[in-house]
Short mmCIF file of C-alpha atoms and ligand atoms in Angstrom, two decimals:
data_model
loop_
_atom_site.label_atom_id
_atom_site.label_comp_id
_atom_site.label_asym_id
_atom_site.label_seq_id
_atom_site.Cartn_x
_atom_site.Cartn_y
_atom_site.Cartn_z
CA MET H 92 26.19 5.61 -21.17
CA TYR H 93 23.22 6.84 -19.90
CA HIS H 94 21.85 9.91 -20.31
CA LEU H 95 17.96 11.04 -18.52
CA GLU H 96 15.29 11.38 -21.48
CA CYS H 97 11.81 13.70 -21.20
CA ILE H 98 9.30 11.06 -22.24
CA GLU H 99 6.79 13.70 -23.70
CA CYS H 100 9.14 15.36 -25.66
CA HIS H 101 12.43 13.50 -25.68
CA LYS H 102 14.66 16.68 -24.56
CA ARG H 103 17.58 14.83 -23.37
CA TYR H 104 19.47 15.68 -19.96
CA LYS H 105 23.46 14.92 -18.78
CA ALA H 106 22.97 11.72 -15.86
CA THR H 107 24.99 14.75 -13.65
CA GLU H 108 22.39 16.91 -13.68
CA ILE H 109 20.21 17.31 -10.52
CA ILE H 110 16.60 17.38 -12.98
CA TYR H 111 13.51 15.28 -11.95
CA THR H 112 10.95 16.09 -14.75
CA CYS H 113 11.92 17.99 -18.00
CA SER H 114 11.69 21.83 -18.37
CA CYS H 115 7.96 20.77 -20.50
CA GLY H 116 7.02 19.27 -17.10
CA GLY H 117 7.61 15.76 -18.54
CA LEU H 118 8.45 12.80 -16.41
CA LEU H 119 12.03 11.26 -17.28
CA ASP H 120 13.21 8.03 -18.24
CA VAL H 121 16.73 6.72 -17.26
CA ILE H 122 18.03 5.57 -21.15
CA TYR H 123 21.01 3.72 -21.92
CA ASP H 124 23.17 2.63 -24.69
CA TYR H 125 21.95 -0.55 -24.89
CA SER H 126 23.86 -2.01 -27.71
CA SER H 127 26.34 -1.85 -25.56
CA ILE H 128 25.54 -3.52 -22.77
CA HIS H 129 25.99 -7.35 -23.11
CA LEU H 130 24.16 -9.33 -20.54
CA THR H 131 23.68 -12.74 -20.74
CA LYS H 132 21.82 -15.14 -18.64
CA ASN H 133 25.73 -16.61 -17.52
CA ASP H 134 26.44 -13.28 -16.59
CA LEU H 135 23.36 -13.60 -13.57
CA LYS H 136 24.10 -16.47 -11.90
CA GLY H 137 24.40 -16.79 -8.23
CA ARG H 138 22.06 -15.14 -5.08
CA LEU H 139 19.73 -12.99 -6.16
CA SER H 140 20.37 -9.04 -5.51
CA VAL H 141 19.70 -5.57 -6.67
CA TRP H 142 23.03 -4.96 -7.56
CA LYS H 143 23.76 -8.53 -9.27
CA TYR H 144 21.80 -5.86 -12.52
CA ARG H 145 24.66 -3.46 -11.34
CA ALA H 146 24.72 -3.16 -15.82
CA LEU H 147 21.29 -1.82 -15.50
CA ILE H 148 21.79 -0.22 -12.51
CA PRO H 149 23.26 4.12 -13.59
CA VAL H 150 25.40 4.10 -10.50
CA GLY H 151 29.30 3.88 -10.43
CA ARG H 152 30.05 4.37 -6.95
CA GLU H 153 30.11 1.66 -4.05
CA PRO H 154 26.68 0.93 -3.59
CA ILE H 155 24.96 2.04 -0.04
CA THR H 156 23.34 -1.30 0.46
CA LEU H 157 21.71 -3.52 2.69
CA ASN H 158 21.03 -6.69 0.78
CA GLU H 159 17.84 -5.85 -0.87
CA GLY H 160 16.46 -7.80 -2.90
CA GLY H 161 16.28 -11.36 -3.72
CA THR H 162 12.61 -11.45 -1.93
CA PRO H 163 10.45 -14.89 -2.41
CA LEU H 164 8.60 -15.96 -5.24
CA TYR H 165 5.88 -18.23 -3.53
CA ARG H 166 3.40 -20.38 -5.49
CA VAL H 167 0.33 -20.00 -4.64
CA ASP H 168 -1.93 -22.96 -5.16
CA ARG H 169 -4.58 -22.73 -2.69
CA ILE H 170 -5.31 -18.74 -3.43
CA ALA H 171 -4.98 -19.55 -7.23
CA LYS H 172 -7.49 -22.55 -6.58
CA SER H 173 -9.80 -19.84 -4.71
CA VAL H 174 -10.28 -17.26 -7.44
CA GLY H 175 -9.88 -19.82 -9.92
CA LEU H 176 -6.97 -19.94 -11.93
CA LYS H 177 -4.36 -22.45 -12.69
CA ASP H 178 -0.83 -20.80 -11.99
CA VAL H 179 -0.59 -17.92 -9.40
CA TYR H 180 2.63 -16.13 -7.72
CA VAL H 181 3.65 -13.90 -5.16
CA LYS H 182 6.47 -12.02 -5.23
CA HIS H 183 6.60 -10.99 -1.59
CA GLU H 184 8.71 -7.35 -1.28
CA GLY H 185 7.56 -7.29 2.32
CA MET H 186 10.80 -9.83 2.82
CA ASN H 187 13.00 -6.40 2.10
CA PRO H 188 15.49 -4.86 4.79
CA THR H 189 12.59 -2.48 6.16
CA GLY H 190 9.76 -3.97 5.00
CA SER H 191 8.79 -2.57 2.01
CA PHE H 192 9.88 -2.85 -1.89
CA LYS H 193 11.12 0.87 -1.35
CA ASP H 194 14.33 -0.52 -0.48
CA ARG H 195 15.30 -1.40 -4.34
CA GLY H 196 15.11 1.73 -5.20
CA MET H 197 16.17 3.32 -2.33
CA THR H 198 19.86 1.64 -2.31
CA VAL H 199 20.19 3.00 -6.19
CA GLY H 200 19.15 6.97 -5.11
CA VAL H 201 20.37 6.81 -2.11
CA THR H 202 23.98 6.03 -3.52
CA LYS H 203 22.93 8.33 -6.51
CA ALA H 204 22.61 10.92 -4.10
CA LEU H 205 26.53 10.74 -2.63
CA GLU H 206 27.47 10.17 -6.28
CA LEU H 207 26.22 13.29 -7.53
CA GLY H 208 27.59 14.79 -3.57
CA MET H 209 24.22 15.69 -2.27
CA LYS H 210 24.30 16.73 1.43
CA THR H 211 20.63 16.15 2.36
CA VAL H 212 17.94 13.84 1.02
CA ALA H 213 14.01 14.38 1.07
CA CYS H 214 11.32 13.05 0.59
CA ALA H 215 7.13 12.87 0.86
CA SER H 216 5.25 9.64 2.12
CA THR H 217 2.58 7.36 2.78
CA GLY H 218 5.06 5.51 4.79
CA ASN H 219 6.79 2.87 3.73
CA THR H 220 9.86 5.66 1.45
CA SER H 221 9.95 7.31 4.36
CA ALA H 222 11.12 4.74 6.62
CA SER H 223 13.32 3.19 3.59
CA LEU H 224 14.96 6.76 2.80
CA ALA H 225 15.33 7.14 6.94
CA VAL H 226 17.20 3.78 6.81
CA TYR H 227 19.03 4.37 4.00
CA GLY H 228 20.27 7.78 4.98
CA ALA H 229 21.35 6.89 8.11
CA LYS H 230 23.10 3.65 6.32
CA ALA H 231 25.01 6.48 4.34
CA GLY H 232 25.68 9.01 7.07
CA VAL H 233 23.09 11.69 5.09
CA PRO H 234 20.33 13.68 6.92
CA ALA H 235 16.81 12.62 5.34
CA VAL H 236 13.48 14.50 5.77
CA VAL H 237 10.58 13.14 5.59
CA LEU H 238 7.48 14.70 5.49
CA LEU H 239 4.04 12.76 6.17
CA PRO H 240 0.13 13.08 6.21
CA ALA H 241 -0.16 13.48 9.66
CA GLY H 242 -2.23 10.87 11.29
CA LYS H 243 -2.40 8.41 8.35
CA VAL H 244 0.95 6.74 8.46
CA ALA H 245 0.88 3.09 9.87
CA LEU H 246 3.02 3.05 13.18
CA GLY H 247 5.46 0.72 12.33
CA LYS H 248 6.40 2.29 9.44
CA LEU H 249 6.30 5.67 11.56
CA ALA H 250 8.39 4.44 13.84
CA GLN H 251 11.29 2.88 11.64
CA ALA H 252 11.11 6.57 10.01
CA LEU H 253 11.91 7.77 13.65
CA MET H 254 14.07 5.06 14.78
CA HIS H 255 16.42 5.19 11.97
CA GLY H 256 17.21 8.93 12.24
CA GLY H 257 14.51 10.46 9.65
CA LYS H 258 13.88 14.21 10.72
CA VAL H 259 9.91 13.54 10.48
CA LEU H 260 7.43 16.60 9.71
CA CYS H 261 3.55 15.45 9.90
CA ILE H 262 1.79 17.99 7.72
CA ARG H 263 -1.80 18.93 8.39
CA GLY H 264 -2.90 17.37 5.00
CA ASN H 265 -2.68 14.39 2.75
CA PHE H 266 -0.04 12.69 1.04
CA ASP H 267 -0.27 15.20 -2.12
CA ASP H 268 0.41 18.16 -0.54
CA ALA H 269 3.10 16.83 1.20
CA LEU H 270 5.00 15.79 -1.74
CA LYS H 271 4.12 19.21 -3.46
CA LEU H 272 5.72 20.70 -0.59
CA VAL H 273 8.83 18.77 -0.30
CA ARG H 274 9.33 19.08 -4.18
CA ASP H 275 9.72 23.06 -3.07
CA LEU H 276 11.76 22.66 0.05
CA CYS H 277 14.15 19.95 -2.65
CA ASP H 278 14.40 23.06 -4.90
CA LYS H 279 14.35 26.13 -2.69
CA GLU H 280 16.85 24.24 -0.21
CA GLY H 281 19.07 22.24 -2.70
CA PHE H 282 17.75 18.61 -0.86
CA TYR H 283 18.37 15.67 -3.13
CA LEU H 284 14.43 14.53 -3.95
CA LEU H 285 13.92 10.59 -3.56
CA ASN H 286 10.07 10.63 -4.64
CA SER H 287 9.57 8.02 -7.58
CA VAL H 288 9.06 11.19 -9.75
CA ASN H 289 13.16 10.88 -9.42
CA PRO H 290 13.69 8.06 -11.98
CA TYR H 291 16.72 6.70 -10.43
CA ARG H 292 14.39 5.28 -7.51
CA LEU H 293 12.24 3.86 -10.67
CA GLU H 294 15.83 2.31 -11.83
CA GLY H 295 16.41 -0.07 -8.65
CA GLN H 296 12.77 -0.82 -8.30
CA LYS H 297 12.81 -2.79 -12.25
CA THR H 298 14.62 -5.40 -10.50
CA ILE H 299 11.40 -6.83 -9.50
CA ALA H 300 10.77 -7.52 -13.50
CA PHE H 301 14.59 -9.20 -13.42
CA GLU H 302 14.23 -11.21 -10.20
CA ILE H 303 10.53 -12.64 -11.70
CA ALA H 304 11.95 -13.98 -14.76
CA ASP H 305 15.03 -15.47 -12.91
CA GLN H 306 12.69 -16.78 -10.31
CA LEU H 307 10.51 -18.13 -13.49
CA GLY H 308 13.17 -19.96 -15.24
CA TRP H 309 14.05 -17.00 -17.54
CA GLU H 310 10.43 -16.54 -18.42
CA ALA H 311 8.35 -13.95 -18.27
CA PRO H 312 4.56 -14.31 -16.63
CA ASP H 313 1.88 -13.17 -18.85
CA ARG H 314 0.40 -10.70 -16.00
CA VAL H 315 2.13 -9.11 -12.87
CA VAL H 316 -0.59 -7.49 -10.90
CA LEU H 317 0.06 -5.06 -8.26
CA PRO H 318 -1.14 -1.98 -6.11
CA VAL H 319 -0.62 1.57 -7.12
CA GLY H 320 -0.37 4.43 -5.71
CA ASN H 321 2.27 6.92 -7.32
CA ALA H 322 2.76 4.72 -9.80
CA GLY H 323 6.21 4.37 -9.56
CA ASN H 324 6.70 0.42 -9.24
CA ILE H 325 4.04 -0.45 -12.59
CA THR H 326 6.37 1.81 -14.59
CA ALA H 327 9.32 0.18 -13.05
CA ILE H 328 8.54 -3.13 -13.41
CA TYR H 329 7.32 -2.83 -16.98
CA LYS H 330 10.57 -1.43 -17.49
CA GLY H 331 12.27 -3.64 -15.95
CA PHE H 332 10.50 -6.33 -18.50
CA LYS H 333 11.30 -4.36 -21.49
CA GLU H 334 14.72 -4.26 -20.43
CA PHE H 335 15.21 -7.47 -20.40
CA LYS H 336 13.66 -8.66 -23.32
CA ARG H 337 15.24 -6.27 -25.39
CA LEU H 338 18.77 -7.34 -24.42
CA GLY H 339 17.32 -11.25 -25.18
CA ILE H 340 17.04 -12.30 -21.94
CA ILE H 341 12.77 -13.22 -21.80
CA ASP H 342 10.56 -13.48 -24.98
CA SER H 343 8.18 -11.36 -23.81
CA VAL H 344 6.61 -8.51 -21.51
CA PRO H 345 3.28 -9.36 -18.98
CA LYS H 346 0.45 -7.57 -19.12
CA MET H 347 0.60 -4.85 -16.26
CA THR H 348 -2.77 -4.74 -14.42
CA GLY H 349 -2.40 -2.19 -11.90
CA ILE H 350 -4.89 -2.16 -9.01
CA GLN H 351 -5.99 1.03 -6.73
CA ALA H 352 -8.50 1.09 -3.88
CA GLU H 353 -11.84 2.13 -4.53
CA GLY H 354 -11.42 5.84 -2.50
CA ALA H 355 -7.84 6.52 -4.31
CA SER H 356 -8.22 4.94 -7.50
CA PRO H 357 -7.44 8.24 -10.59
CA ILE H 358 -5.68 5.53 -12.65
CA VAL H 359 -8.52 3.11 -12.91
CA ARG H 360 -10.59 5.85 -13.93
CA ALA H 361 -8.75 7.37 -16.54
CA ILE H 362 -7.82 3.62 -17.74
CA LYS H 363 -11.68 2.95 -18.17
CA ASN H 364 -12.53 5.94 -19.73
CA ASP H 365 -9.98 5.53 -22.12
CA ALA H 366 -8.20 9.39 -21.40
CA ASP H 367 -4.59 10.67 -22.08
CA ALA H 368 -3.77 11.89 -18.17
CA ILE H 369 -6.13 11.47 -15.05
CA THR H 370 -8.33 13.73 -13.40
CA VAL H 371 -6.80 14.24 -9.37
CA GLU H 372 -8.93 13.30 -7.01
CA SER H 373 -8.90 15.53 -3.83
CA LYS H 374 -9.82 13.39 -1.26
CA PRO H 375 -8.55 9.88 -1.40
CA GLU H 376 -9.50 7.76 1.51
CA THR H 377 -9.02 3.53 2.11
CA ILE H 378 -8.07 1.59 4.93
CA ALA H 379 -4.81 0.91 2.83
CA THR H 380 -3.26 4.18 3.95
CA ALA H 381 0.23 2.99 1.83
CA ILE H 382 -1.23 4.14 -1.56
CA ARG H 383 -4.11 6.63 -0.28
CA ILE H 384 -2.50 8.25 -3.28
CA GLY H 385 -5.47 11.15 -4.68
CA ASN H 386 -2.95 12.46 -7.72
CA PRO H 387 0.17 10.03 -8.14
CA VAL H 388 3.04 11.93 -10.01
CA ASN H 389 3.76 8.90 -12.76
CA ALA H 390 0.42 8.26 -13.88
CA ILE H 391 1.37 9.55 -17.49
CA LYS H 392 4.24 6.41 -17.78
CA ALA H 393 1.73 4.12 -15.89
CA LEU H 394 -1.09 4.65 -18.32
CA ILE H 395 1.88 3.77 -20.79
CA ALA H 396 2.60 1.21 -19.75
CA ILE H 397 -0.77 -0.52 -19.11
CA ARG H 398 -1.95 0.00 -22.38
CA GLU H 399 1.50 -0.89 -24.29
CA SER H 400 1.09 -4.37 -22.55
CA GLY H 401 -2.42 -4.81 -23.00
CA GLY H 402 -3.18 -5.10 -19.31
CA THR H 403 -6.00 -3.27 -17.08
CA ALA H 404 -6.68 -1.23 -13.74
CA GLU H 405 -9.52 -2.45 -11.65
CA THR H 406 -10.37 -1.28 -8.58
CA VAL H 407 -11.07 -2.71 -4.61
CA THR H 408 -13.25 -1.97 -1.80
CA ASP H 409 -11.80 -2.06 1.52
CA ASP H 410 -13.60 -4.98 2.50
CA GLU H 411 -12.20 -7.02 -0.60
CA ILE H 412 -8.74 -5.46 0.50
CA ILE H 413 -8.99 -7.08 4.19
CA ARG H 414 -10.45 -10.07 3.15
CA ALA H 415 -7.21 -10.45 0.14
CA GLN H 416 -5.30 -10.21 3.42
CA HIS H 417 -6.61 -12.85 5.76
CA GLU H 418 -6.76 -15.19 2.91
CA LEU H 419 -3.06 -14.59 1.64
CA ALA H 420 -1.86 -14.98 5.97
CA SER H 421 -4.50 -17.83 6.31
CA PHE H 422 -4.28 -19.55 3.15
CA GLU H 423 -0.24 -19.23 2.55
CA GLY H 424 1.29 -17.96 5.79
CA ILE H 425 2.02 -14.88 3.58
CA GLY H 426 1.50 -11.41 5.63
CA VAL H 427 1.32 -8.48 3.70
CA GLU H 428 -0.36 -4.88 4.60
CA PRO H 429 -3.46 -3.86 3.52
CA ALA H 430 -1.88 -1.94 0.33
CA SER H 431 -0.10 -5.18 -0.99
CA ALA H 432 -3.35 -7.35 -0.53
CA SER H 433 -4.87 -5.16 -3.11
CA SER H 434 -3.54 -7.21 -5.44
CA ILE H 435 -5.22 -10.13 -4.88
CA ALA H 436 -8.14 -8.90 -4.21
CA GLY H 437 -7.62 -7.47 -7.62
CA LEU H 438 -7.01 -10.75 -8.90
CA ARG H 439 -9.77 -12.41 -7.45
CA LYS H 440 -12.35 -9.57 -9.19
CA LEU H 441 -10.57 -9.50 -12.40
CA ALA H 442 -10.98 -13.51 -12.72
CA ARG H 443 -14.14 -13.18 -11.28
CA MET H 444 -15.14 -11.05 -14.65
CA GLY H 445 -13.48 -13.00 -16.34
CA LEU H 446 -11.08 -10.80 -17.87
CA ILE H 447 -7.68 -13.19 -17.05
CA ASP H 448 -7.63 -16.00 -18.80
CA LYS H 449 -7.45 -19.50 -16.70
CA ASP H 450 -4.54 -20.40 -17.72
CA GLU H 451 -2.77 -17.23 -17.13
CA LYS H 452 0.78 -17.96 -15.42
CA VAL H 453 0.16 -14.63 -12.91
CA VAL H 454 2.66 -13.26 -10.28
CA CYS H 455 1.11 -10.71 -7.81
CA VAL H 456 3.57 -8.45 -5.84
CA THR H 457 2.76 -7.85 -2.08
CA THR H 458 4.35 -4.66 -1.56
CA GLY H 459 4.77 -4.59 2.09
CA HIS H 460 4.76 -6.50 5.17
CA LEU H 461 1.99 -7.18 7.58
CA LEU H 462 4.29 -5.79 10.66
CA LYS H 463 4.26 -2.58 9.14
CA ASP H 464 0.32 -1.48 9.76
CA SER H 465 0.13 -3.55 13.31
CA GLU H 466 -2.89 -1.39 14.24
CA HIS H 467 -5.14 -2.45 11.18
CA VAL H 468 -4.54 -6.16 11.95
CA LEU H 469 -5.39 -5.52 15.67
CA SER H 470 -8.42 -4.00 14.68
CA VAL H 471 -9.76 -6.63 11.95
CA CYS H 472 -9.00 -9.89 13.59
CA PRO H 473 -10.89 -11.75 16.35
CA LYS H 474 -9.42 -10.17 20.42
CA PRO H 475 -7.10 -12.36 21.58
CA ILE H 476 -8.59 -14.43 25.11
CA GLU H 477 -7.52 -13.59 28.67
CA ILE H 478 -7.49 -16.63 30.59
CA ASP H 479 -6.54 -17.90 34.10
CA ALA H 480 -3.04 -19.77 34.23
CA THR H 481 -4.90 -23.47 34.45
CA ILE H 482 -5.20 -26.06 31.98
CA GLU H 483 -9.03 -25.95 32.83
CA ALA H 484 -9.55 -22.00 31.81
CA VAL H 485 -6.63 -23.08 28.24
CA ARG H 486 -8.86 -26.31 27.65
CA LYS H 487 -12.14 -24.76 27.84
CA ALA H 488 -10.87 -21.70 26.08
CA VAL H 489 -9.40 -24.40 22.90
CA PHE H 490 -12.58 -26.16 22.95
CA ALA H 491 -14.89 -23.48 23.00
CA GLY H 492 -18.04 -23.71 20.32
CA SER H 493 -16.38 -26.88 19.30
C1 AN7 N 581 3.15 -1.43 0.30
O1 AN7 N 581 5.64 5.49 0.31
O2 AN7 N 581 3.98 6.16 -1.98
O3 AN7 N 581 2.47 3.14 -7.18
O4 AN7 N 581 5.15 7.11 0.00
O5 AN7 N 581 3.59 1.54 0.76
O6 AN7 N 581 5.09 2.76 -7.14
O7 AN7 N 581 3.44 4.52 -5.55
C2 AN7 N 581 4.04 3.65 -1.05
C3 AN7 N 581 3.30 3.63 -2.27
C4 AN7 N 581 2.08 0.06 -2.83
C5 AN7 N 581 2.59 1.92 -4.25
N1 AN7 N 581 2.30 -0.99 -1.89
O8 AN7 N 581 3.92 1.88 -4.72
C6 AN7 N 581 5.25 6.21 -0.09
C7 AN7 N 581 4.19 5.29 -1.09
C8 AN7 N 581 2.91 -0.58 -1.02
C9 AN7 N 581 3.37 1.14 -0.73
C10 AN7 N 581 2.81 1.05 -2.78
C11 AN7 N 581 3.00 1.79 -2.05
P1 AN7 N 581 3.92 3.36 -6.45
#
């Protein structure tokens, strides 16, 4: 019913093969026999969840699941007004079991690992992937080895990876070094690689597109804006919309719009330079540590997604990210980590540049929860005020400056 196929040379591989990239080096996609899939809106009634889309999830066994997906889609009128648009929504992926969209990929990826008989799972991570892998590894009862860039992972994510029993290794190097290392480790030790180069991870993450279409009343938005790091998610969401269109569930595919931090923006540069491939950045840097990535493994897929859909890519500064994080929190009550706020920062910038039409229906994906990175919050918010435990002191503090 499905197989793996190289996006470059179109070589096919059986779904039972343990392989992450083609022998030619190209990225792999999961391709279904779409003519045998009959999925209608009627089949998709009921509560949202990743596993509701089983017809388009390439796994046969009982899933390892913690009820991922079903995240809220909020209409954000105050943000919309502030950026000068009319119809803006936020899909808050921070509301997944471990607080990030990675859970959608991991429930599928770890279930696949068991189906393939793998005994240990592994990943490199800027944080969220490691938290999610540790959790799903724990639930599945398989050891999870995670490689992190030392000193560059938000505390909440590290805490999750540790508490859920991951073998947490902090390497002296950045994420790109960690990914290279873990790929080598998986080849040599037979560990199952669960970074987003693994096409099964993306099959879980594409359900973000399915849910957006459902939540908008079986309609695709005009545009989806999201942060881009390794570029797995933008690719996955694009694939999801394309599959729903192919099955006749929706009529159009949104313009995929990727946002990167200025200090880690190889995809944006490739889009702006009209280049076929990215130039690797050896020293990526941004306050949004989740997307502090200089060599995105899914770059080729992402460039295709952005170009084919008529989307674009843009950079935002760390200051713009912090402002957007505050706006989401204080205008809309949506708490997100810095990487996620880059989607709103990018929306503002693109709207200001006149690159988003005022009437477009736009969905911004906020990928991770505020509590992931509370250290950052404390560094950018005013300090709490300590006072004596008296009503006079409280009054004085409340009305200070007013
Ligand atoms: C909050 O956890 O790469 O473009 O190792 O945690 O699919 O990589 C995290 C990425 C956006 C970028 N927002 O997604 C990791 C990791 C948040 C993230 C991204 C990440 P991709």
